[in-house]
């Protein structure tokens, strides 16, 4: 897809993870935000980062991602909320980020480190020993279908194994919660909504067939392949 369509695809998504507003508030509560620095590794457009800054006036933030379109959306949102002086946006590989921080987010970005275990180990070098990490990652909530394994690869863990990996990396679990089915369904629906709206308005566009095929395939993969099989957990971790 071209840049125009890529920019449109996530426009109806609040954040790029299965997460409701009340669940987000709970996670931010458990992070005990105050002053210092918050690094969001693989931030996308940094919506949760901006909400954290809105809660804690003495907190500074940095969003790190390779997606320039997402970072531009984050910059615009920061300006709209008067937060532009307290947040930096860095276009870089978050797996190479090594600036220590009192708080960090890494949600749905384990793949940039290579695996869940590698991510949990690397993040110990970012979060200060007295700090907290909000870590979000997928896990097998039920035995995976062949289709789900093909989509998500062989390295996804069951939840107990993911917790073992956190423990082996030196983390203590301070809070654990998982995305509910409604959160998943909303996430999947909003991930398709931007292109679905475009398709309804441009049915004769030469790109319409490819967009329609993607929308149909994404819904089919979700319902037939990983709905109720792929879980997502949010861990607040300390040491």
JSON list of C-alpha atoms in Angstrom, two decimals:
[
{"chain": "A", "resi": 1, "resn": "UNK", "atom": "CA", "xyz": [0.00, 0.00, 0.00]},
{"chain": "A", "resi": 2, "resn": "UNK", "atom": "CA", "xyz": [1.15, 3.56, -0.62]},
{"chain": "A", "resi": 3, "resn": "UNK", "atom": "CA", "xyz": [1.96, 6.17, 2.04]},
{"chain": "A", "resi": 4, "resn": "UNK", "atom": "CA", "xyz": [-1.51, 7.75, 1.89]},
{"chain": "A", "resi": 5, "resn": "UNK", "atom": "CA", "xyz": [-3.28, 4.51, 2.70]},
{"chain": "A", "resi": 6, "resn": "UNK", "atom": "CA", "xyz": [-0.72, 3.45, 5.29]},
{"chain": "A", "resi": 7, "resn": "UNK", "atom": "CA", "xyz": [-1.29, 6.75, 7.10]},
{"chain": "A", "resi": 8, "resn": "UNK", "atom": "CA", "xyz": [-5.05, 6.13, 7.10]},
{"chain": "A", "resi": 9, "resn": "UNK", "atom": "CA", "xyz": [-5.09, 2.55, 8.35]},
{"chain": "A", "resi": 10, "resn": "UNK", "atom": "CA", "xyz": [-4.75, 3.19, 12.08]},
{"chain": "A", "resi": 11, "resn": "UNK", "atom": "CA", "xyz": [-6.61, 6.50, 12.26]},
{"chain": "A", "resi": 12, "resn": "UNK", "atom": "CA", "xyz": [-9.60, 5.00, 14.12]},
{"chain": "A", "resi": 13, "resn": "UNK", "atom": "CA", "xyz": [-7.42, 3.23, 16.69]},
{"chain": "A", "resi": 14, "resn": "UNK", "atom": "CA", "xyz": [-7.01, 4.82, 20.12]},
{"chain": "A", "resi": 15, "resn": "UNK", "atom": "CA", "xyz": [-3.82, 2.81, 20.62]},
{"chain": "A", "resi": 16, "resn": "UNK", "atom": "CA", "xyz": [-2.27, -0.12, 18.85]},
{"chain": "A", "resi": 17, "resn": "UNK", "atom": "CA", "xyz": [-3.10, -2.73, 21.48]},
{"chain": "A", "resi": 18, "resn": "UNK", "atom": "CA", "xyz": [-6.29, -4.39, 22.84]},
{"chain": "A", "resi": 19, "resn": "UNK", "atom": "CA", "xyz": [-6.93, -2.00, 25.73]},
{"chain": "A", "resi": 20, "resn": "UNK", "atom": "CA", "xyz": [-10.01, -0.21, 27.05]},
{"chain": "A", "resi": 21, "resn": "UNK", "atom": "CA", "xyz": [-10.04, 3.21, 28.68]},
{"chain": "A", "resi": 22, "resn": "UNK", "atom": "CA", "xyz": [-10.72, 1.83, 32.20]},
{"chain": "A", "resi": 23, "resn": "UNK", "atom": "CA", "xyz": [-8.00, -0.80, 31.78]},
{"chain": "A", "resi": 24, "resn": "UNK", "atom": "CA", "xyz": [-5.53, 1.89, 30.68]},
{"chain": "A", "resi": 25, "resn": "UNK", "atom": "CA", "xyz": [-6.38, 3.97, 33.74]},
{"chain": "A", "resi": 26, "resn": "UNK", "atom": "CA", "xyz": [-5.78, 0.95, 35.97]},
{"chain": "A", "resi": 27, "resn": "UNK", "atom": "CA", "xyz": [-2.36, 0.33, 34.43]},
{"chain": "A", "resi": 28, "resn": "UNK", "atom": "CA", "xyz": [-1.31, 3.95, 34.82]},
{"chain": "A", "resi": 29, "resn": "UNK", "atom": "CA", "xyz": [-2.44, 3.82, 38.45]},
{"chain": "A", "resi": 30, "resn": "UNK", "atom": "CA", "xyz": [-0.23, 0.76, 39.03]},
{"chain": "A", "resi": 31, "resn": "UNK", "atom": "CA", "xyz": [2.76, 2.50, 37.45]},
{"chain": "A", "resi": 32, "resn": "UNK", "atom": "CA", "xyz": [2.76, 5.07, 40.30]},
{"chain": "A", "resi": 33, "resn": "UNK", "atom": "CA", "xyz": [3.78, 7.92, 38.02]},
{"chain": "A", "resi": 34, "resn": "UNK", "atom": "CA", "xyz": [5.54, 10.92, 39.51]},
{"chain": "A", "resi": 35, "resn": "UNK", "atom": "CA", "xyz": [8.56, 12.89, 38.30]},
{"chain": "A", "resi": 36, "resn": "UNK", "atom": "CA", "xyz": [11.56, 11.72, 36.32]},
{"chain": "A", "resi": 37, "resn": "UNK", "atom": "CA", "xyz": [11.67, 10.21, 32.86]},
{"chain": "A", "resi": 38, "resn": "UNK", "atom": "CA", "xyz": [9.31, 7.80, 31.08]},
{"chain": "A", "resi": 39, "resn": "UNK", "atom": "CA", "xyz": [10.57, 6.01, 27.96]},
{"chain": "A", "resi": 40, "resn": "UNK", "atom": "CA", "xyz": [8.03, 4.40, 25.61]},
{"chain": "A", "resi": 41, "resn": "UNK", "atom": "CA", "xyz": [9.87, 1.84, 23.49]},
{"chain": "A", "resi": 42, "resn": "UNK", "atom": "CA", "xyz": [8.03, 1.04, 20.28]},
{"chain": "A", "resi": 43, "resn": "UNK", "atom": "CA", "xyz": [5.63, 3.87, 21.08]},
{"chain": "A", "resi": 44, "resn": "UNK", "atom": "CA", "xyz": [3.73, 4.16, 17.78]},
{"chain": "A", "resi": 45, "resn": "UNK", "atom": "CA", "xyz": [1.87, 7.44, 18.22]},
{"chain": "A", "resi": 46, "resn": "UNK", "atom": "CA", "xyz": [2.37, 7.38, 21.98]},
{"chain": "A", "resi": 47, "resn": "UNK", "atom": "CA", "xyz": [-1.21, 7.80, 23.20]},
{"chain": "A", "resi": 48, "resn": "UNK", "atom": "CA", "xyz": [-0.56, 6.04, 26.51]},
{"chain": "A", "resi": 49, "resn": "UNK", "atom": "CA", "xyz": [2.66, 8.03, 26.93]},
{"chain": "A", "resi": 50, "resn": "UNK", "atom": "CA", "xyz": [0.76, 11.29, 26.52]},
{"chain": "A", "resi": 51, "resn": "UNK", "atom": "CA", "xyz": [-1.89, 10.19, 29.01]},
{"chain": "A", "resi": 52, "resn": "UNK", "atom": "CA", "xyz": [0.84, 9.38, 31.51]},
{"chain": "A", "resi": 53, "resn": "UNK", "atom": "CA", "xyz": [2.31, 12.87, 31.07]},
{"chain": "A", "resi": 54, "resn": "UNK", "atom": "CA", "xyz": [-1.14, 14.37, 31.53]},
{"chain": "A", "resi": 55, "resn": "UNK", "atom": "CA", "xyz": [-1.40, 12.65, 34.91]},
{"chain": "A", "resi": 56, "resn": "UNK", "atom": "CA", "xyz": [2.04, 13.59, 36.25]},
{"chain": "A", "resi": 57, "resn": "UNK", "atom": "CA", "xyz": [3.05, 17.22, 35.63]},
{"chain": "A", "resi": 58, "resn": "UNK", "atom": "CA", "xyz": [6.67, 16.64, 36.71]},
{"chain": "A", "resi": 59, "resn": "UNK", "atom": "CA", "xyz": [7.17, 13.70, 34.36]},
{"chain": "A", "resi": 60, "resn": "UNK", "atom": "CA", "xyz": [9.14, 13.95, 31.11]},
{"chain": "A", "resi": 61, "resn": "UNK", "atom": "CA", "xyz": [8.72, 11.50, 28.27]},
{"chain": "A", "resi": 62, "resn": "UNK", "atom": "CA", "xyz": [10.47, 10.07, 25.23]},
{"chain": "A", "resi": 63, "resn": "UNK", "atom": "CA", "xyz": [8.73, 8.05, 22.53]},
{"chain": "A", "resi": 64, "resn": "UNK", "atom": "CA", "xyz": [10.99, 5.84, 20.41]},
{"chain": "A", "resi": 65, "resn": "UNK", "atom": "CA", "xyz": [9.86, 4.15, 17.20]},
{"chain": "A", "resi": 66, "resn": "UNK", "atom": "CA", "xyz": [10.89, 3.62, 13.59]},
{"chain": "A", "resi": 67, "resn": "UNK", "atom": "CA", "xyz": [7.44, 4.57, 12.27]},
{"chain": "A", "resi": 68, "resn": "UNK", "atom": "CA", "xyz": [7.66, 8.19, 11.16]},
{"chain": "A", "resi": 69, "resn": "UNK", "atom": "CA", "xyz": [3.94, 8.40, 10.48]},
{"chain": "A", "resi": 70, "resn": "UNK", "atom": "CA", "xyz": [3.09, 7.33, 14.02]},
{"chain": "A", "resi": 71, "resn": "UNK", "atom": "CA", "xyz": [5.62, 9.73, 15.50]},
{"chain": "A", "resi": 72, "resn": "UNK", "atom": "CA", "xyz": [4.14, 12.61, 13.49]},
{"chain": "A", "resi": 73, "resn": "UNK", "atom": "CA", "xyz": [0.71, 11.76, 14.88]},
{"chain": "A", "resi": 74, "resn": "UNK", "atom": "CA", "xyz": [2.19, 11.76, 18.38]},
{"chain": "A", "resi": 75, "resn": "UNK", "atom": "CA", "xyz": [3.82, 15.15, 17.89]},
{"chain": "A", "resi": 76, "resn": "UNK", "atom": "CA", "xyz": [0.55, 16.63, 16.68]},
{"chain": "A", "resi": 77, "resn": "UNK", "atom": "CA", "xyz": [-1.35, 15.19, 19.65]},
{"chain": "A", "resi": 78, "resn": "UNK", "atom": "CA", "xyz": [1.27, 16.49, 22.09]},
{"chain": "A", "resi": 79, "resn": "UNK", "atom": "CA", "xyz": [0.91, 19.98, 20.65]},
{"chain": "A", "resi": 80, "resn": "UNK", "atom": "CA", "xyz": [-2.89, 19.83, 20.88]},
{"chain": "A", "resi": 81, "resn": "UNK", "atom": "CA", "xyz": [-2.63, 18.95, 24.59]},
{"chain": "A", "resi": 82, "resn": "UNK", "atom": "CA", "xyz": [0.12, 21.44, 25.44]},
{"chain": "A", "resi": 83, "resn": "UNK", "atom": "CA", "xyz": [2.63, 18.68, 26.20]},
{"chain": "A", "resi": 84, "resn": "UNK", "atom": "CA", "xyz": [5.17, 19.38, 23.45]},
{"chain": "A", "resi": 85, "resn": "UNK", "atom": "CA", "xyz": [7.77, 20.79, 25.88]},
{"chain": "A", "resi": 86, "resn": "UNK", "atom": "CA", "xyz": [7.73, 17.65, 28.01]},
{"chain": "A", "resi": 87, "resn": "UNK", "atom": "CA", "xyz": [8.02, 14.93, 25.37]},
{"chain": "A", "resi": 88, "resn": "UNK", "atom": "CA", "xyz": [10.59, 14.04, 22.72]},
{"chain": "A", "resi": 89, "resn": "UNK", "atom": "CA", "xyz": [9.94, 11.82, 19.72]},
{"chain": "A", "resi": 90, "resn": "UNK", "atom": "CA", "xyz": [12.90, 9.83, 18.45]},
{"chain": "A", "resi": 91, "resn": "UNK", "atom": "CA", "xyz": [12.85, 7.93, 15.16]},
{"chain": "A", "resi": 92, "resn": "UNK", "atom": "CA", "xyz": [15.13, 5.04, 16.04]},
{"chain": "A", "resi": 93, "resn": "UNK", "atom": "CA", "xyz": [15.24, 1.31, 16.68]},
{"chain": "A", "resi": 94, "resn": "UNK", "atom": "CA", "xyz": [13.93, 0.99, 20.23]},
{"chain": "A", "resi": 95, "resn": "UNK", "atom": "CA", "xyz": [15.96, -2.20, 20.71]},
{"chain": "A", "resi": 96, "resn": "UNK", "atom": "CA", "xyz": [19.11, -0.06, 20.74]},
{"chain": "A", "resi": 97, "resn": "UNK", "atom": "CA", "xyz": [17.79, 2.47, 23.26]},
{"chain": "A", "resi": 98, "resn": "UNK", "atom": "CA", "xyz": [19.87, 2.51, 26.44]},
{"chain": "A", "resi": 99, "resn": "UNK", "atom": "CA", "xyz": [19.05, 5.81, 28.19]},
{"chain": "A", "resi": 100, "resn": "UNK", "atom": "CA", "xyz": [18.05, 4.92, 31.79]},
{"chain": "A", "resi": 101, "resn": "UNK", "atom": "CA", "xyz": [14.55, 5.89, 32.92]},
{"chain": "A", "resi": 102, "resn": "UNK", "atom": "CA", "xyz": [12.51, 5.76, 36.11]},
{"chain": "A", "resi": 103, "resn": "UNK", "atom": "CA", "xyz": [9.54, 4.40, 34.18]},
{"chain": "A", "resi": 104, "resn": "UNK", "atom": "CA", "xyz": [9.18, 2.64, 30.83]},
{"chain": "A", "resi": 105, "resn": "UNK", "atom": "CA", "xyz": [6.49, 1.23, 28.55]},
{"chain": "A", "resi": 106, "resn": "UNK", "atom": "CA", "xyz": [7.08, -1.59, 26.09]},
{"chain": "A", "resi": 107, "resn": "UNK", "atom": "CA", "xyz": [3.72, -2.76, 24.76]},
{"chain": "A", "resi": 108, "resn": "UNK", "atom": "CA", "xyz": [3.39, -5.12, 21.83]},
{"chain": "A", "resi": 109, "resn": "UNK", "atom": "CA", "xyz": [6.99, -4.49, 20.82]},
{"chain": "A", "resi": 110, "resn": "UNK", "atom": "CA", "xyz": [8.85, -7.63, 21.93]},
{"chain": "A", "resi": 111, "resn": "UNK", "atom": "CA", "xyz": [9.47, -8.50, 18.28]},
{"chain": "A", "resi": 112, "resn": "UNK", "atom": "CA", "xyz": [11.90, -5.58, 17.90]},
{"chain": "A", "resi": 113, "resn": "UNK", "atom": "CA", "xyz": [14.20, -7.30, 20.41]},
{"chain": "A", "resi": 114, "resn": "UNK", "atom": "CA", "xyz": [13.83, -10.68, 18.72]},
{"chain": "A", "resi": 115, "resn": "UNK", "atom": "CA", "xyz": [11.71, -12.48, 21.31]},
{"chain": "A", "resi": 116, "resn": "UNK", "atom": "CA", "xyz": [9.88, -12.09, 24.60]},
{"chain": "A", "resi": 117, "resn": "UNK", "atom": "CA", "xyz": [12.85, -13.37, 26.59]},
{"chain": "A", "resi": 118, "resn": "UNK", "atom": "CA", "xyz": [15.28, -11.04, 24.80]},
{"chain": "A", "resi": 119, "resn": "UNK", "atom": "CA", "xyz": [12.97, -8.07, 25.38]},
{"chain": "A", "resi": 120, "resn": "UNK", "atom": "CA", "xyz": [12.61, -8.72, 29.10]},
{"chain": "A", "resi": 121, "resn": "UNK", "atom": "CA", "xyz": [16.37, -9.05, 29.48]},
{"chain": "A", "resi": 122, "resn": "UNK", "atom": "CA", "xyz": [17.16, -5.93, 27.43]},
{"chain": "A", "resi": 123, "resn": "UNK", "atom": "CA", "xyz": [14.65, -3.79, 29.31]},
{"chain": "A", "resi": 124, "resn": "UNK", "atom": "CA", "xyz": [16.51, -4.35, 32.59]},
{"chain": "A", "resi": 125, "resn": "UNK", "atom": "CA", "xyz": [19.17, -2.08, 31.08]},
{"chain": "A", "resi": 126, "resn": "UNK", "atom": "CA", "xyz": [16.67, 0.71, 30.44]},
{"chain": "A", "resi": 127, "resn": "UNK", "atom": "CA", "xyz": [14.64, 0.79, 33.65]},
{"chain": "A", "resi": 128, "resn": "UNK", "atom": "CA", "xyz": [16.50, 2.00, 36.73]},
{"chain": "A", "resi": 129, "resn": "UNK", "atom": "CA", "xyz": [16.66, -0.52, 39.61]},
{"chain": "A", "resi": 130, "resn": "UNK", "atom": "CA", "xyz": [14.05, 1.44, 41.58]},
{"chain": "A", "resi": 131, "resn": "UNK", "atom": "CA", "xyz": [11.82, 1.94, 38.54]},
{"chain": "A", "resi": 132, "resn": "UNK", "atom": "CA", "xyz": [8.82, 0.26, 36.98]},
{"chain": "A", "resi": 133, "resn": "UNK", "atom": "CA", "xyz": [8.13, -1.22, 33.55]},
{"chain": "A", "resi": 134, "resn": "UNK", "atom": "CA", "xyz": [4.72, -1.61, 31.92]},
{"chain": "A", "resi": 135, "resn": "UNK", "atom": "CA", "xyz": [5.25, -4.58, 29.63]},
{"chain": "A", "resi": 136, "resn": "UNK", "atom": "CA", "xyz": [2.57, -5.79, 27.22]},
{"chain": "A", "resi": 137, "resn": "UNK", "atom": "CA", "xyz": [2.90, -8.97, 25.20]},
{"chain": "A", "resi": 138, "resn": "UNK", "atom": "CA", "xyz": [0.91, -11.65, 23.44]},
{"chain": "A", "resi": 139, "resn": "UNK", "atom": "CA", "xyz": [0.61, -15.18, 24.76]},
{"chain": "A", "resi": 140, "resn": "UNK", "atom": "CA", "xyz": [-1.23, -18.34, 23.84]},
{"chain": "A", "resi": 141, "resn": "UNK", "atom": "CA", "xyz": [-4.46, -18.33, 25.82]},
{"chain": "A", "resi": 142, "resn": "UNK", "atom": "CA", "xyz": [-5.46, -21.67, 24.26]},
{"chain": "A", "resi": 143, "resn": "UNK", "atom": "CA", "xyz": [-3.62, -24.23, 22.15]},
{"chain": "A", "resi": 144, "resn": "UNK", "atom": "CA", "xyz": [-2.85, -22.40, 18.91]},
{"chain": "A", "resi": 145, "resn": "UNK", "atom": "CA", "xyz": [-4.42, -23.33, 15.62]},
{"chain": "A", "resi": 146, "resn": "UNK", "atom": "CA", "xyz": [-2.04, -23.96, 12.71]},
{"chain": "A", "resi": 147, "resn": "UNK", "atom": "CA", "xyz": [-3.25, -20.68, 11.21]},
{"chain": "A", "resi": 148, "resn": "UNK", "atom": "CA", "xyz": [-2.42, -18.79, 14.42]},
{"chain": "A", "resi": 149, "resn": "UNK", "atom": "CA", "xyz": [1.04, -20.35, 14.60]},
{"chain": "A", "resi": 150, "resn": "UNK", "atom": "CA", "xyz": [1.69, -19.37, 10.99]},
{"chain": "A", "resi": 151, "resn": "UNK", "atom": "CA", "xyz": [0.69, -15.75, 11.68]},
{"chain": "A", "resi": 152, "resn": "UNK", "atom": "CA", "xyz": [2.48, -15.26, 15.00]},
{"chain": "A", "resi": 153, "resn": "UNK", "atom": "CA", "xyz": [5.42, -17.62, 14.70]},
{"chain": "A", "resi": 154, "resn": "UNK", "atom": "CA", "xyz": [6.94, -20.26, 16.96]},
{"chain": "A", "resi": 155, "resn": "UNK", "atom": "CA", "xyz": [8.27, -18.04, 19.77]},
{"chain": "A", "resi": 156, "resn": "UNK", "atom": "CA", "xyz": [5.01, -16.99, 21.45]},
{"chain": "A", "resi": 157, "resn": "UNK", "atom": "CA", "xyz": [4.76, -18.32, 25.00]},
{"chain": "A", "resi": 158, "resn": "UNK", "atom": "CA", "xyz": [1.96, -19.49, 27.25]},
{"chain": "A", "resi": 159, "resn": "UNK", "atom": "CA", "xyz": [1.31, -17.08, 30.12]},
{"chain": "A", "resi": 160, "resn": "UNK", "atom": "CA", "xyz": [3.07, -19.16, 32.83]},
{"chain": "A", "resi": 161, "resn": "UNK", "atom": "CA", "xyz": [6.16, -19.40, 30.61]},
{"chain": "A", "resi": 162, "resn": "UNK", "atom": "CA", "xyz": [6.06, -15.65, 29.97]},
{"chain": "A", "resi": 163, "resn": "UNK", "atom": "CA", "xyz": [6.03, -15.05, 33.73]},
{"chain": "A", "resi": 164, "resn": "UNK", "atom": "CA", "xyz": [8.94, -17.46, 34.13]},
{"chain": "A", "resi": 165, "resn": "UNK", "atom": "CA", "xyz": [10.85, -15.43, 31.53]},
{"chain": "A", "resi": 166, "resn": "UNK", "atom": "CA", "xyz": [10.19, -12.24, 33.47]},
{"chain": "A", "resi": 167, "resn": "UNK", "atom": "CA", "xyz": [11.43, -13.88, 36.66]},
{"chain": "A", "resi": 168, "resn": "UNK", "atom": "CA", "xyz": [14.56, -15.21, 34.93]},
{"chain": "A", "resi": 169, "resn": "UNK", "atom": "CA", "xyz": [15.37, -11.69, 33.71]},
{"chain": "A", "resi": 170, "resn": "UNK", "atom": "CA", "xyz": [15.20, -10.38, 37.28]},
{"chain": "A", "resi": 171, "resn": "UNK", "atom": "CA", "xyz": [11.73, -8.81, 37.27]},
{"chain": "A", "resi": 172, "resn": "UNK", "atom": "CA", "xyz": [9.06, -9.07, 39.95]},
{"chain": "A", "resi": 173, "resn": "UNK", "atom": "CA", "xyz": [5.42, -8.94, 38.86]},
{"chain": "A", "resi": 174, "resn": "UNK", "atom": "CA", "xyz": [3.66, -6.10, 40.70]},
{"chain": "A", "resi": 175, "resn": "UNK", "atom": "CA", "xyz": [0.48, -6.26, 38.61]},
{"chain": "A", "resi": 176, "resn": "UNK", "atom": "CA", "xyz": [-0.92, -8.69, 36.04]},
{"chain": "A", "resi": 177, "resn": "UNK", "atom": "CA", "xyz": [-4.01, -8.26, 33.89]},
{"chain": "A", "resi": 178, "resn": "UNK", "atom": "CA", "xyz": [-5.10, -9.51, 30.49]},
{"chain": "A", "resi": 179, "resn": "UNK", "atom": "CA", "xyz": [-7.13, -8.08, 27.63]},
{"chain": "A", "resi": 180, "resn": "UNK", "atom": "CA", "xyz": [-10.77, -9.19, 27.63]},
{"chain": "A", "resi": 181, "resn": "UNK", "atom": "CA", "xyz": [-12.68, -10.36, 24.59]},
{"chain": "A", "resi": 182, "resn": "UNK", "atom": "CA", "xyz": [-14.45, -7.03, 24.13]},
{"chain": "A", "resi": 183, "resn": "UNK", "atom": "CA", "xyz": [-11.07, -5.27, 24.15]},
{"chain": "A", "resi": 184, "resn": "UNK", "atom": "CA", "xyz": [-9.82, -7.67, 21.49]},
{"chain": "A", "resi": 185, "resn": "UNK", "atom": "CA", "xyz": [-12.92, -7.29, 19.32]},
{"chain": "A", "resi": 186, "resn": "UNK", "atom": "CA", "xyz": [-12.74, -3.49, 19.54]},
{"chain": "A", "resi": 187, "resn": "UNK", "atom": "CA", "xyz": [-9.03, -3.52, 18.72]},
{"chain": "A", "resi": 188, "resn": "UNK", "atom": "CA", "xyz": [-9.54, -5.69, 15.66]},
{"chain": "A", "resi": 189, "resn": "UNK", "atom": "CA", "xyz": [-12.55, -3.67, 14.51]},
{"chain": "A", "resi": 190, "resn": "UNK", "atom": "CA", "xyz": [-10.81, -0.31, 14.84]},
{"chain": "A", "resi": 191, "resn": "UNK", "atom": "CA", "xyz": [-7.72, -1.68, 13.10]},
{"chain": "A", "resi": 192, "resn": "UNK", "atom": "CA", "xyz": [-9.93, -2.24, 10.04]},
{"chain": "A", "resi": 193, "resn": "UNK", "atom": "CA", "xyz": [-12.14, 0.84, 10.37]},
{"chain": "A", "resi": 194, "resn": "UNK", "atom": "CA", "xyz": [-9.84, 3.42, 8.76]},
{"chain": "A", "resi": 195, "resn": "UNK", "atom": "CA", "xyz": [-9.53, 1.46, 5.55]},
{"chain": "A", "resi": 196, "resn": "UNK", "atom": "CA", "xyz": [-13.18, 0.35, 5.64]},
{"chain": "A", "resi": 197, "resn": "UNK", "atom": "CA", "xyz": [-14.26, 4.00, 5.68]},
{"chain": "A", "resi": 198, "resn": "UNK", "atom": "CA", "xyz": [-11.86, 4.82, 2.86]},
{"chain": "A", "resi": 199, "resn": "UNK", "atom": "CA", "xyz": [-13.14, 1.88, 0.80]},
{"chain": "A", "resi": 200, "resn": "UNK", "atom": "CA", "xyz": [-16.77, 2.96, 1.25]},
{"chain": "A", "resi": 201, "resn": "UNK", "atom": "CA", "xyz": [-15.87, 6.43, -0.04]},
{"chain": "A", "resi": 202, "resn": "UNK", "atom": "CA", "xyz": [-13.62, 5.25, -2.91]},
{"chain": "A", "resi": 203, "resn": "UNK", "atom": "CA", "xyz": [-15.08, 1.99, -4.31]},
{"chain": "A", "resi": 204, "resn": "UNK", "atom": "CA", "xyz": [-13.80, 2.69, -7.84]},
{"chain": "A", "resi": 205, "resn": "UNK", "atom": "CA", "xyz": [-10.25, 3.63, -6.82]},
{"chain": "A", "resi": 206, "resn": "UNK", "atom": "CA", "xyz": [-7.60, 1.39, -8.44]},
{"chain": "A", "resi": 207, "resn": "UNK", "atom": "CA", "xyz": [-6.39, 0.50, -4.94]},
{"chain": "A", "resi": 208, "resn": "UNK", "atom": "CA", "xyz": [-9.83, -0.55, -3.74]},
{"chain": "A", "resi": 209, "resn": "UNK", "atom": "CA", "xyz": [-9.49, -4.24, -4.63]},
{"chain": "A", "resi": 210, "resn": "UNK", "atom": "CA", "xyz": [-6.29, -4.61, -2.61]},
{"chain": "A", "resi": 211, "resn": "UNK", "atom": "CA", "xyz": [-7.81, -2.81, 0.38]},
{"chain": "A", "resi": 212, "resn": "UNK", "atom": "CA", "xyz": [-10.95, -4.96, 0.21]},
{"chain": "A", "resi": 213, "resn": "UNK", "atom": "CA", "xyz": [-8.84, -8.13, 0.06]},
{"chain": "A", "resi": 214, "resn": "UNK", "atom": "CA", "xyz": [-6.81, -7.04, 3.11]},
{"chain": "A", "resi": 215, "resn": "UNK", "atom": "CA", "xyz": [-9.92, -6.20, 5.12]},
{"chain": "A", "resi": 216, "resn": "UNK", "atom": "CA", "xyz": [-11.57, -9.52, 4.31]},
{"chain": "A", "resi": 217, "resn": "UNK", "atom": "CA", "xyz": [-8.42, -11.50, 5.05]},
{"chain": "A", "resi": 218, "resn": "UNK", "atom": "CA", "xyz": [-7.76, -9.72, 8.35]},
{"chain": "A", "resi": 219, "resn": "UNK", "atom": "CA", "xyz": [-11.30, -10.42, 9.59]},
{"chain": "A", "resi": 220, "resn": "UNK", "atom": "CA", "xyz": [-11.11, -14.04, 8.43]},
{"chain": "A", "resi": 221, "resn": "UNK", "atom": "CA", "xyz": [-7.73, -14.58, 10.12]},
{"chain": "A", "resi": 222, "resn": "UNK", "atom": "CA", "xyz": [-9.00, -13.12, 13.37]},
{"chain": "A", "resi": 223, "resn": "UNK", "atom": "CA", "xyz": [-12.28, -15.02, 13.57]},
{"chain": "A", "resi": 224, "resn": "UNK", "atom": "CA", "xyz": [-11.05, -18.33, 12.22]},
{"chain": "A", "resi": 225, "resn": "UNK", "atom": "CA", "xyz": [-7.43, -18.23, 13.36]},
{"chain": "A", "resi": 226, "resn": "UNK", "atom": "CA", "xyz": [-6.76, -16.50, 16.67]},
{"chain": "A", "resi": 227, "resn": "UNK", "atom": "CA", "xyz": [-9.90, -15.06, 18.30]},
{"chain": "A", "resi": 228, "resn": "UNK", "atom": "CA", "xyz": [-9.94, -16.59, 21.78]},
{"chain": "A", "resi": 229, "resn": "UNK", "atom": "CA", "xyz": [-6.58, -18.24, 21.12]},
{"chain": "A", "resi": 230, "resn": "UNK", "atom": "CA", "xyz": [-4.19, -15.28, 21.24]},
{"chain": "A", "resi": 231, "resn": "UNK", "atom": "CA", "xyz": [-4.18, -13.49, 24.57]},
{"chain": "A", "resi": 232, "resn": "UNK", "atom": "CA", "xyz": [-2.49, -10.27, 25.59]},
{"chain": "A", "resi": 233, "resn": "UNK", "atom": "CA", "xyz": [-1.14, -9.52, 29.05]},
{"chain": "A", "resi": 234, "resn": "UNK", "atom": "CA", "xyz": [-0.11, -6.30, 30.75]},
{"chain": "A", "resi": 235, "resn": "UNK", "atom": "CA", "xyz": [2.53, -6.65, 33.44]},
{"chain": "A", "resi": 236, "resn": "UNK", "atom": "CA", "xyz": [3.74, -3.91, 35.74]},
{"chain": "A", "resi": 237, "resn": "UNK", "atom": "CA", "xyz": [7.23, -5.07, 36.64]},
{"chain": "A", "resi": 238, "resn": "UNK", "atom": "CA", "xyz": [9.75, -3.95, 39.24]},
{"chain": "A", "resi": 239, "resn": "UNK", "atom": "CA", "xyz": [12.94, -5.32, 40.72]}
]
